[in-house]
XYZ file of N, CA and C in Angstrom:
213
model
N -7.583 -3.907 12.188
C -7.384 -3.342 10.873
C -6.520 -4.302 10.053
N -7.090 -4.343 8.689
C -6.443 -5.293 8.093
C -4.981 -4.929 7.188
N -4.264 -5.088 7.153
C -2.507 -4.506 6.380
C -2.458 -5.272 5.277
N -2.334 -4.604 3.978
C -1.993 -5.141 3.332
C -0.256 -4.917 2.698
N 0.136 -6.061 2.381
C 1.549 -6.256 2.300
C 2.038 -5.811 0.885
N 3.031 -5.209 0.638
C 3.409 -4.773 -0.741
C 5.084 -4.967 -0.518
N 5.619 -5.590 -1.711
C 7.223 -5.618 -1.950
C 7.490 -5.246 -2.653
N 8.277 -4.105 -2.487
C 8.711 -3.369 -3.743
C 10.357 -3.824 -4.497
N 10.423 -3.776 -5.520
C 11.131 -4.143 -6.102
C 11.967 -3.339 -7.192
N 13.341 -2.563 -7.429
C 13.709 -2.027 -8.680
C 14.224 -2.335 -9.400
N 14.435 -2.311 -10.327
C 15.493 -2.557 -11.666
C 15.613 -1.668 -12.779
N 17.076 -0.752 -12.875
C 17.268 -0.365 -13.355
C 16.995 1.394 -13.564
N 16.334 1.678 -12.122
C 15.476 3.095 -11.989
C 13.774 2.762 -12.050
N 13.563 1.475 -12.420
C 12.086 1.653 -12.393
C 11.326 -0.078 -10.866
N 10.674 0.980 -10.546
C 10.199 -0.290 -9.485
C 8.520 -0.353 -9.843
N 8.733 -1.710 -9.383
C 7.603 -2.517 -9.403
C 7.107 -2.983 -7.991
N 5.946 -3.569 -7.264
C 5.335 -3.564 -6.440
C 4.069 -4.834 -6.743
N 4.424 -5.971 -5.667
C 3.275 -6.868 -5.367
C 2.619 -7.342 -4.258
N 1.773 -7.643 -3.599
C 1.267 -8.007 -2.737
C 1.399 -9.504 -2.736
N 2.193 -9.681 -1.187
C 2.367 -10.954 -0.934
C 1.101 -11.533 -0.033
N 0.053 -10.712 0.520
C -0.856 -11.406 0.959
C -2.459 -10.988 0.382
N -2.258 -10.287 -0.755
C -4.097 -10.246 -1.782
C -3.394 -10.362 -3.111
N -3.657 -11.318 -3.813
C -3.821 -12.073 -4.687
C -4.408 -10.602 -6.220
N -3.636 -10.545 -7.211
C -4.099 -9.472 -8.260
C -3.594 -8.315 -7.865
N -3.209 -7.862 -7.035
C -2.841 -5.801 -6.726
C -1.366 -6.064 -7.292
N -0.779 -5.470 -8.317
C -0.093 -4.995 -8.614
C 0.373 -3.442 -8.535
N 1.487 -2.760 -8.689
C 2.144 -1.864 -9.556
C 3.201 -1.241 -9.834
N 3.249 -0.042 -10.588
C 4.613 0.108 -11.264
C 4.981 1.469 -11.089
N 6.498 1.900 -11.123
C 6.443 3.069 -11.772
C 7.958 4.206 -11.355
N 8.192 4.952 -11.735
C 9.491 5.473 -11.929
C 10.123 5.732 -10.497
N 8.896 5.902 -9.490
C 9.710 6.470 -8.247
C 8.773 5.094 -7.243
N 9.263 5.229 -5.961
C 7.962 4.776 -4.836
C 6.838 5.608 -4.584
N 6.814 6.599 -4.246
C 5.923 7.665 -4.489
C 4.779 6.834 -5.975
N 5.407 6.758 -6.878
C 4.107 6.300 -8.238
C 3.726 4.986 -7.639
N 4.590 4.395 -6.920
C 3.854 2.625 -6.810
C 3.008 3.046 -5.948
N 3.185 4.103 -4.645
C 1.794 3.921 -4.077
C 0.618 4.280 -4.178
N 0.936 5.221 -5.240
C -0.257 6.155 -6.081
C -1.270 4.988 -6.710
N -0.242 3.830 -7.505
C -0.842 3.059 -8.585
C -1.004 2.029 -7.667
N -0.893 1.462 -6.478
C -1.621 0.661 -5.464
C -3.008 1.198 -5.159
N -3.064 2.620 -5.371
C -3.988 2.797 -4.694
C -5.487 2.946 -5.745
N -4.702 3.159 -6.903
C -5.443 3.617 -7.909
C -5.618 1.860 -8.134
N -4.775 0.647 -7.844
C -5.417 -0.641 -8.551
C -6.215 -1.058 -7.416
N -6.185 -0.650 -6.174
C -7.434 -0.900 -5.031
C -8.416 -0.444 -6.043
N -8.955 0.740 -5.930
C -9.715 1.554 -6.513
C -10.414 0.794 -8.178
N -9.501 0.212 -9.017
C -10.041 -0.337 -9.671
C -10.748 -1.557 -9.490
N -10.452 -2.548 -8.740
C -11.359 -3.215 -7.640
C -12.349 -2.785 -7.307
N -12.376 -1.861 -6.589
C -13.848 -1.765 -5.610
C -14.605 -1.055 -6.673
N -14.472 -0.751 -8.030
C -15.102 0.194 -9.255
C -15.469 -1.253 -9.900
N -15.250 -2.043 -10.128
C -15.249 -3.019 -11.116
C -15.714 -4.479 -11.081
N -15.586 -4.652 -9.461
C -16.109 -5.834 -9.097
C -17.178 -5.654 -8.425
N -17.842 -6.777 -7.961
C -18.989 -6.282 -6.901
C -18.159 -6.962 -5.444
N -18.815 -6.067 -4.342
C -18.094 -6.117 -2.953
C -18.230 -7.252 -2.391
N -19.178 -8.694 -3.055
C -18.511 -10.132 -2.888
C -17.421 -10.618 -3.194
N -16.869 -9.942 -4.314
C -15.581 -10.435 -4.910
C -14.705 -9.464 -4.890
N -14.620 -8.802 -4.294
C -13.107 -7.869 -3.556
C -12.370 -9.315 -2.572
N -11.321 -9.180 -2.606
C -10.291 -9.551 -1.744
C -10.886 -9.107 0.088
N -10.312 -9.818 0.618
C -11.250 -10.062 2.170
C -10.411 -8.355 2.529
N -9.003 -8.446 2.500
C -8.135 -7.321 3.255
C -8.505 -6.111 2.633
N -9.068 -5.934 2.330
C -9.337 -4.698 1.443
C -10.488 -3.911 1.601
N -11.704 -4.900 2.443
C -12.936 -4.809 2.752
C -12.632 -4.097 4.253
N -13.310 -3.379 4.458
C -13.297 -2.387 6.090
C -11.652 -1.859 5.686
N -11.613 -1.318 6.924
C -10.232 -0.926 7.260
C -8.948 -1.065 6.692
N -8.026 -0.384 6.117
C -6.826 -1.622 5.992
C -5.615 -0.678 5.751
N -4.695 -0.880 5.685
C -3.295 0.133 5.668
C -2.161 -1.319 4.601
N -1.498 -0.218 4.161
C -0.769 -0.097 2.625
C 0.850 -0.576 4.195
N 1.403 -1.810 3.744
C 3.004 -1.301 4.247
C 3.757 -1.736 3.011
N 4.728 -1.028 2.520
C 5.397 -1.069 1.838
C 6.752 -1.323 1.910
N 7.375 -2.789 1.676
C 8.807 -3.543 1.830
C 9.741 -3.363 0.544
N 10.800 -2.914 0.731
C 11.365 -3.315 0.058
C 12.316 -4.462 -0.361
N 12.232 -5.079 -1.325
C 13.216 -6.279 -1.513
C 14.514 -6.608 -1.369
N 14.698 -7.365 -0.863
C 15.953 -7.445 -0.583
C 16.985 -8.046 -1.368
């Protein structure tokens, strides 16, 4: 199964979220709870928008969300 990597990041009450190993997944948002909502919702805009040659490899079959926070 493939993992995809997310670092979360806050400032100021609001965090942000990037993937250090697929290239484009961003997101944002007031709690962690919203970044993983809006990870999941910017997967989702991917697999809606592109065709399944051009999805990101980790994203294709299987794959699980871990979520780091920054240090």
């Amino acid at each position: 199964m493939n993992k995809l990597i997310m670092i979360v990041e806050e400032t100021d009450g609001f965090y942000s979220a990037y993937s250090t190993n697929c290239e484009g997944i961003y997101s944002a948002g007031d709690s962690i709870d919203e970044i993983k909502t809006d990870t999941e919702y910017a997967i989702s805009l991917i697999k809606a928008n592109l065709p399944e040659e051009r999805w990101p490899n980790i994203i294709k079959g299987e794959y699980e969300i871990e979520y780091q926070l920054s240090k």
